[in-house]
DNA sequence: TAGCGGTACTCGGTACTACAGAGTACTTGG
DNA sequence: CCAAGTACTCTGTAGTACCGAGTACCGCTA
């Protein structure tokens, strides 16, 4: 699949929120997870910028824990604002997909 | 619905391609059409930048015709490259939506 | 006939996001 | 010791939608 980056804008942050909604985890693992899920070209730098943004916007709670396998990990968990943002993301996603689908069906 | 602009990146151009795939039409009408379809905040300037980009990338054929109701209109129609681009857009769209849906179902 | 509203296009600048690419640092195994 | 895998950080770039202002043409009406 060729370049998806433009189409991922805005949705990738939602994907990270969704992953964090399921479990407390950290940047490196999130990147691997996204790669497995089919977002093959998503790279660490991208995930970290998203995580830093989430932190700056106070949507996550951060805990640093030693790893025993490399440097310490920064674990991220959604707080209430983060869960609200996640819900808002899915609402937008449903909205947009429904409109696009309508357009695709030749909707007028 | 609050701000959708980030999530529209990459998809809005596809929407315009889809509309042009159905009929030869012009910028102002495309904007109205998108607004009706639920992309309420999409504004003329945005559509025109997309159209100019399509033209620059040689995905459309352009014909200027007098309007009888305002200034002349620039009608856009997809050429072969444009139809290929449209197909590629839908392929990407299917791909991304399927991955996101998988993620949403707690897919692992 | 002057002005207003609707139609129609153009253009310069801005904000936001994903990505490239390089660097730092910690651990284990050969 | 050093290579490879793990893990995070930072600077800069490109691409896209949007803002806002401007230009221009038309019909209607006061």
mmCIF file of C-alpha atoms in Angstrom, chain A:
data_model
loop_
_atom_site.group_PDB
_atom_site.id
_atom_site.type_symbol
_atom_site.label_atom_id
_atom_site.label_comp_id
_atom_site.label_asym_id
_atom_site.label_seq_id
_atom_site.Cartn_x
_atom_site.Cartn_y
_atom_site.Cartn_z
ATOM 1 C CA UNK A 1 0.000 0.000 0.000
ATOM 2 C CA UNK A 2 1.521 3.274 -1.014
ATOM 3 C CA UNK A 3 1.747 6.400 1.044
ATOM 4 C CA UNK A 4 -1.028 6.759 3.590
ATOM 5 C CA UNK A 5 0.432 9.596 5.606
ATOM 6 C CA UNK A 6 -1.886 12.340 4.442
ATOM 7 C CA UNK A 7 -4.943 10.245 5.038
ATOM 8 C CA UNK A 8 -3.760 9.316 8.527
ATOM 9 C CA UNK A 9 -3.643 12.918 9.645
ATOM 10 C CA UNK A 10 -6.000 13.368 12.519
ATOM 11 C CA UNK A 11 -6.826 9.675 12.768
ATOM 12 C CA UNK A 12 -3.483 8.422 13.998
ATOM 13 C CA UNK A 13 -3.826 10.343 17.225
ATOM 14 C CA UNK A 14 -7.230 8.688 17.653
ATOM 15 C CA UNK A 15 -5.650 5.276 17.152
ATOM 16 C CA UNK A 16 -3.146 5.975 19.894
ATOM 17 C CA UNK A 17 -5.953 7.141 22.176
ATOM 18 C CA UNK A 18 -7.863 3.939 21.461
ATOM 19 C CA UNK A 19 -4.849 1.792 22.313
ATOM 20 C CA UNK A 20 -4.298 3.742 25.510
ATOM 21 C CA UNK A 21 -7.973 3.326 26.316
ATOM 22 C CA UNK A 22 -7.481 -0.423 26.393
ATOM 23 C CA UNK A 23 -4.343 -0.589 28.475
ATOM 24 C CA UNK A 24 -1.630 1.509 30.018
ATOM 25 C CA UNK A 25 1.372 1.205 27.722
ATOM 26 C CA UNK A 26 4.390 3.012 26.281
ATOM 27 C CA UNK A 27 5.641 4.517 23.033
ATOM 28 C CA UNK A 28 7.781 1.761 21.665
ATOM 29 C CA UNK A 29 5.091 -0.871 22.250
ATOM 30 C CA UNK A 30 2.429 1.360 20.669
ATOM 31 C CA UNK A 31 4.547 1.706 17.551
ATOM 32 C CA UNK A 32 4.952 -2.096 17.273
ATOM 33 C CA UNK A 33 1.249 -2.559 17.854
ATOM 34 C CA UNK A 34 0.324 -0.101 15.098
ATOM 35 C CA UNK A 35 2.766 -1.802 12.742
ATOM 36 C CA UNK A 36 1.151 -5.185 13.420
ATOM 37 C CA UNK A 37 -2.276 -3.709 12.887
ATOM 38 C CA UNK A 38 -1.334 -2.792 9.327
ATOM 39 C CA UNK A 39 -0.054 0.745 9.782
ATOM 40 C CA UNK A 40 3.267 -0.575 8.612
ATOM 41 C CA UNK A 41 5.001 2.707 7.913
ATOM 42 C CA UNK A 42 4.240 4.408 11.196
ATOM 43 C CA UNK A 43 7.535 5.140 12.818
ATOM 44 C CA UNK A 44 8.625 5.784 16.389
ATOM 45 C CA UNK A 45 9.203 9.483 15.962
ATOM 46 C CA UNK A 46 5.604 9.943 14.907
ATOM 47 C CA UNK A 47 4.194 8.097 17.900
ATOM 48 C CA UNK A 48 6.374 10.031 20.292
ATOM 49 C CA UNK A 49 5.258 13.362 18.920
ATOM 50 C CA UNK A 50 1.677 12.237 19.421
ATOM 51 C CA UNK A 51 2.388 11.122 22.982
ATOM 52 C CA UNK A 52 4.123 14.381 23.823
ATOM 53 C CA UNK A 53 1.139 16.237 22.388
ATOM 54 C CA UNK A 54 -1.285 14.196 24.466
ATOM 55 C CA UNK A 55 0.785 14.939 27.515
ATOM 56 C CA UNK A 56 0.936 18.637 26.740
ATOM 57 C CA UNK A 57 -2.834 18.691 26.299
ATOM 58 C CA UNK A 58 -3.280 16.904 29.626
ATOM 59 C CA UNK A 59 -5.139 13.925 28.201
ATOM 60 C CA UNK A 60 -2.884 11.308 29.775
ATOM 61 C CA UNK A 61 -1.239 10.412 33.023
ATOM 62 C CA UNK A 62 2.435 9.501 32.712
ATOM 63 C CA UNK A 63 4.403 7.073 34.867
ATOM 64 C CA UNK A 64 8.044 6.230 34.343
ATOM 65 C CA UNK A 65 9.018 2.669 35.192
ATOM 66 C CA UNK A 66 12.323 0.789 34.876
ATOM 67 C CA UNK A 67 12.329 -1.790 32.139
ATOM 68 C CA UNK A 68 14.949 -4.411 32.931
ATOM 69 C CA UNK A 69 15.352 -4.542 29.167
ATOM 70 C CA UNK A 70 16.738 -1.247 27.974
ATOM 71 C CA UNK A 71 16.105 2.223 29.349
ATOM 72 C CA UNK A 72 13.102 3.072 31.534
ATOM 73 C CA UNK A 73 9.691 3.245 29.893
ATOM 74 C CA UNK A 74 7.188 6.054 30.022
ATOM 75 C CA UNK A 75 3.784 4.475 30.534
ATOM 76 C CA UNK A 76 0.766 6.456 29.422
ATOM 77 C CA UNK A 77 -2.809 6.063 30.651
ATOM 78 C CA UNK A 78 -5.894 8.055 29.685
ATOM 79 C CA UNK A 79 -7.386 10.354 32.268
ATOM 80 C CA UNK A 80 -10.978 11.622 32.172
ATOM 81 C CA UNK A 81 -10.155 14.291 29.601
ATOM 82 C CA UNK A 82 -8.441 11.633 27.497
ATOM 83 C CA UNK A 83 -11.466 9.359 27.587
ATOM 84 C CA UNK A 84 -13.639 12.294 26.558
ATOM 85 C CA UNK A 85 -11.268 13.033 23.684
ATOM 86 C CA UNK A 86 -11.396 9.390 22.629
ATOM 87 C CA UNK A 87 -15.183 9.472 22.566
ATOM 88 C CA UNK A 88 -15.060 12.678 20.541
ATOM 89 C CA UNK A 89 -12.660 11.037 18.122
ATOM 90 C CA UNK A 90 -15.005 8.128 17.470
ATOM 91 C CA UNK A 91 -17.917 10.499 17.022
ATOM 92 C CA UNK A 92 -15.994 12.410 14.372
ATOM 93 C CA UNK A 93 -14.876 9.182 12.773
ATOM 94 C CA UNK A 94 -18.440 7.872 12.503
ATOM 95 C CA UNK A 95 -19.577 11.184 11.136
ATOM 96 C CA UNK A 96 -16.948 11.370 8.441
ATOM 97 C CA UNK A 97 -17.170 7.745 7.382
ATOM 98 C CA UNK A 98 -20.941 7.980 7.057
ATOM 99 C CA UNK A 99 -20.645 11.074 4.840
ATOM 100 C CA UNK A 100 -17.968 9.524 2.681
ATOM 101 C CA UNK A 101 -19.951 6.341 2.330
ATOM 102 C CA UNK A 102 -22.964 8.388 1.300
ATOM 103 C CA UNK A 103 -20.903 10.186 -1.279
ATOM 104 C CA UNK A 104 -19.560 6.885 -2.541
ATOM 105 C CA UNK A 105 -23.062 5.493 -3.035
ATOM 106 C CA UNK A 106 -23.578 8.370 -5.422
ATOM 107 C CA UNK A 107 -25.573 10.038 -2.673
ATOM 108 C CA UNK A 108 -27.188 13.293 -3.555
#
